[in-house]
Coordinates of C-alpha atoms in Angstrom, one line a residue:
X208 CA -39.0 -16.7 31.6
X209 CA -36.4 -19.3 29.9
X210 CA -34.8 -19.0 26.3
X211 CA -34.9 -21.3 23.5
X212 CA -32.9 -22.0 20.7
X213 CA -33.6 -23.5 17.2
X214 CA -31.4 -24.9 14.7
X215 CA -32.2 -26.3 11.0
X216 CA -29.5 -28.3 8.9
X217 CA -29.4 -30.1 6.1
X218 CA -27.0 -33.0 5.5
X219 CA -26.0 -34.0 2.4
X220 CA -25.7 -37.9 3.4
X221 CA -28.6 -40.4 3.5
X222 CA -30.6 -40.3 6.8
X223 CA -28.9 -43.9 7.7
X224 CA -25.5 -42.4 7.0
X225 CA -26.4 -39.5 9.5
X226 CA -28.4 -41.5 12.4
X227 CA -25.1 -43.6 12.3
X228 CA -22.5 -40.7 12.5
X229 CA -25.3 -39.3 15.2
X230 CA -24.9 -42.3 17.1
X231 CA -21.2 -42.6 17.3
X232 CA -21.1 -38.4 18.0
X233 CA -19.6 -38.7 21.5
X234 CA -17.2 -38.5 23.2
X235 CA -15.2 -36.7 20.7
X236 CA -11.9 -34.6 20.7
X237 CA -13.5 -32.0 19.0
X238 CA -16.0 -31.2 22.0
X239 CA -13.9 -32.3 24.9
X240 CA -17.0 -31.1 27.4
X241 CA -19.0 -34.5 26.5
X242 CA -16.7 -37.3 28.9
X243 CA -19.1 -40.2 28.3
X244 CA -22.5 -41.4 26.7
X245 CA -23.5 -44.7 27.4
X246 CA -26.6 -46.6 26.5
X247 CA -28.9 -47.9 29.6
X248 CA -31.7 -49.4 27.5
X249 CA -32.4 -50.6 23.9
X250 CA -35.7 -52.1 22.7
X251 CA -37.4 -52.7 19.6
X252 CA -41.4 -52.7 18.9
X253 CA -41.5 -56.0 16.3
X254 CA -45.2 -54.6 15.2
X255 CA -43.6 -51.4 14.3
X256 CA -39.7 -52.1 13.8
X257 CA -39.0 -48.5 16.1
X258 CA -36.2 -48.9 17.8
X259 CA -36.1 -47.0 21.2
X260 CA -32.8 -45.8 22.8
X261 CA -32.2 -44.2 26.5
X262 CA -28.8 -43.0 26.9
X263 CA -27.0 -41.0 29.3
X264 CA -24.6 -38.6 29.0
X265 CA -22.2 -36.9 31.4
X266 CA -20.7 -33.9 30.5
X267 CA -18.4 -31.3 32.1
X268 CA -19.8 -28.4 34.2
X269 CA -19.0 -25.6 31.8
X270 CA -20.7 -22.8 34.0
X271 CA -17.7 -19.7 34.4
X272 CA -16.0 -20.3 37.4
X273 CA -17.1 -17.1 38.8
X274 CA -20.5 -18.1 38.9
X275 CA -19.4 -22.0 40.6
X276 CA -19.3 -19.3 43.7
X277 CA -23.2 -19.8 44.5
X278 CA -22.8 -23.4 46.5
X279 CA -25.4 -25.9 43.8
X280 CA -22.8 -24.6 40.6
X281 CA -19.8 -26.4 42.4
X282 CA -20.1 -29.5 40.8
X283 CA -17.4 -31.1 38.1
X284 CA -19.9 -32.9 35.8
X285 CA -23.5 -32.7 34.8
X286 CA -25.9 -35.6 33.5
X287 CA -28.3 -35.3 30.6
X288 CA -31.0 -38.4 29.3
X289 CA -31.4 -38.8 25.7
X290 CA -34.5 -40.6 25.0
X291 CA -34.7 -41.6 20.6
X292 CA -37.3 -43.4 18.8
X293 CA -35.9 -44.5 15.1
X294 CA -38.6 -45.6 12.6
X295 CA -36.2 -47.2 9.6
X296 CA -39.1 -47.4 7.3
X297 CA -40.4 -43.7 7.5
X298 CA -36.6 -43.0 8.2
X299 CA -37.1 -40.7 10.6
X300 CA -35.6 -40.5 14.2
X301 CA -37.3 -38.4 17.1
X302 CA -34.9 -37.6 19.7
X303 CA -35.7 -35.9 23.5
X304 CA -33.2 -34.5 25.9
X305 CA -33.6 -33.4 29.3
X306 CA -30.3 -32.7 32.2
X307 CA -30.8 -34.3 34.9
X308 CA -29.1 -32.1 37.2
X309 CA -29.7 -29.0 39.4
X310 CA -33.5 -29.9 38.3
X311 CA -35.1 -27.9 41.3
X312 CA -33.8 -25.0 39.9
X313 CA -33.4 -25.3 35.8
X314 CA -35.4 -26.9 33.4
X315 CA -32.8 -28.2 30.1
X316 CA -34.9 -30.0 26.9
X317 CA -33.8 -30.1 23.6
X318 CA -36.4 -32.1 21.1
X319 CA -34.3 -32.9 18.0
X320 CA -35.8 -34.8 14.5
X321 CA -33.7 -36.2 12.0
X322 CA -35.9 -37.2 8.3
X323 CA -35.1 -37.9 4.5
X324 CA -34.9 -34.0 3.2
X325 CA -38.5 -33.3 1.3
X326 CA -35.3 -31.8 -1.2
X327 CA -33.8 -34.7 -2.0
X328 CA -33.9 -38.0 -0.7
X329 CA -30.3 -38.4 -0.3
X330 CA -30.0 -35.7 2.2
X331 CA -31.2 -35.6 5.9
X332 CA -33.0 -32.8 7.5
X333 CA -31.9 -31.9 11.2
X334 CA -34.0 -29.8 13.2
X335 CA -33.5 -29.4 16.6
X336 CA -35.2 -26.8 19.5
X337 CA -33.9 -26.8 23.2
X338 CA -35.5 -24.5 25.8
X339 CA -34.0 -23.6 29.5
X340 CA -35.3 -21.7 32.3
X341 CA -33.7 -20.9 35.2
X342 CA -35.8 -20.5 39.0
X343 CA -34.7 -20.4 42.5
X344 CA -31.4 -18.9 41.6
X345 CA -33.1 -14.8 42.6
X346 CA -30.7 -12.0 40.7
X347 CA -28.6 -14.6 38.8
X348 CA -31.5 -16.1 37.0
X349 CA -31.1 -13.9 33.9
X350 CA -27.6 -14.4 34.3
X351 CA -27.3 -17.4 33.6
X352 CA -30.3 -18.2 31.2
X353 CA -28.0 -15.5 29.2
X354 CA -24.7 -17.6 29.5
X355 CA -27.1 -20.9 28.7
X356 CA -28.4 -19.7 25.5
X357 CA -25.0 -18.6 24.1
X358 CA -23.9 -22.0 25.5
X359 CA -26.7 -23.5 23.5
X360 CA -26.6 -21.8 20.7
X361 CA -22.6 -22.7 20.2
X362 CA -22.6 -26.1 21.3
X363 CA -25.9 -26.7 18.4
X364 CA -23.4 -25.2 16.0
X365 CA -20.5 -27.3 17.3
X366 CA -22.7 -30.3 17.3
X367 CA -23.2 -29.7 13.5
X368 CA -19.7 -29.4 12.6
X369 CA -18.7 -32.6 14.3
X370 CA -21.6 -34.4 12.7
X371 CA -19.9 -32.5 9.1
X372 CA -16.6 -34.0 10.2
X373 CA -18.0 -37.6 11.2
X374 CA -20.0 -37.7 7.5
X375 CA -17.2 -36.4 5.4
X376 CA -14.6 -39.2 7.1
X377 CA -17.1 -42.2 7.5
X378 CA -18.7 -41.3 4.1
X379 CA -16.4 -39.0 1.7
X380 CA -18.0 -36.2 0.2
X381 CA -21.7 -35.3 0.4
X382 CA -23.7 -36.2 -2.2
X383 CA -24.2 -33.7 -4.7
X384 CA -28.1 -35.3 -6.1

């Protein structure tokens, strides 16, 4: 079965602006579930100037405590890969998720694009779509692709105000034009 979520923003900063405050994201105090992101490879194609990023990221195991019952939940932390590809010149960055945990039984991506606003060059379009499904787990499947989609869907729209709050402090007010 699975659920998927889609979000759509618009920032009102310049798409470097925004890749940068991106970048810098986590950790942060506001979203005290994300303990450490750190970078295991960095490359850049000279015929294309894309600049390819792998990072890691290891997060808290926010699954309700009731449900850490069934033995594979009882784990403190979960790992996700973030694979980007940044093109400067069409300044547009493609971004792939995936967790790297419990993978026998859940499948986690999120596929996120950040490009200069068709609107207004100044601005940056965010789109962003994540997708998990949940097998192996019998009756509590639909349980928890449930508490995964509200987790998702909160999480995108916490995502968005820290990248608001990152903007407006590294960058002062949006721009208007």
């Amino acid at each position: 079965m699975g659920v998927t979520v889609e979000v759509h923003q618009v920032y009102k900063y310049p798409f470097e602006q925004v890749v940068a405050s991106f970048l810098r994201k986590y950790p942060n105090p506001m979203d005290k579930n994300v303990i450490a992101v750190n970078t295991v490879e960095e490359k850049r194609d000279v015929s294309t100037g894309i600049i390819y990023r792998k990072r890691i990221a290891i997060c808290r195991n926010v699954v309700p405590e009731i449900l850490r019952k069934v033995s594979i939940l009882k784990i403190p932390n979960i790992q996700l890969e973030e694979e980007s590809w940044l093109n400067p010149q069409k300044r547009s960055m493609a971004i792939q998720s995936h967790c790297l945990t419990w993978t026998q039984y859940a499948s986690m991506k999120e596929e996120s694009v950040f490009q200069e606003s068709m609107e207004n060059p100044n601005w940056t379009e965010f789109i962003q779509r994540g997708r998990i499904s949940i097998t192996g787990a019998g009756f509590l499947n639909c349980i928890l692709e449930t508490f995964a989609s509200t987790f998702l869907r909160q999480g995108a729209q916490k995502g968005i105000r820290i990248m608001e709050m990152l903007l407006k402090e590294q960058c002062g007010a949006p721009s208007a034009e």
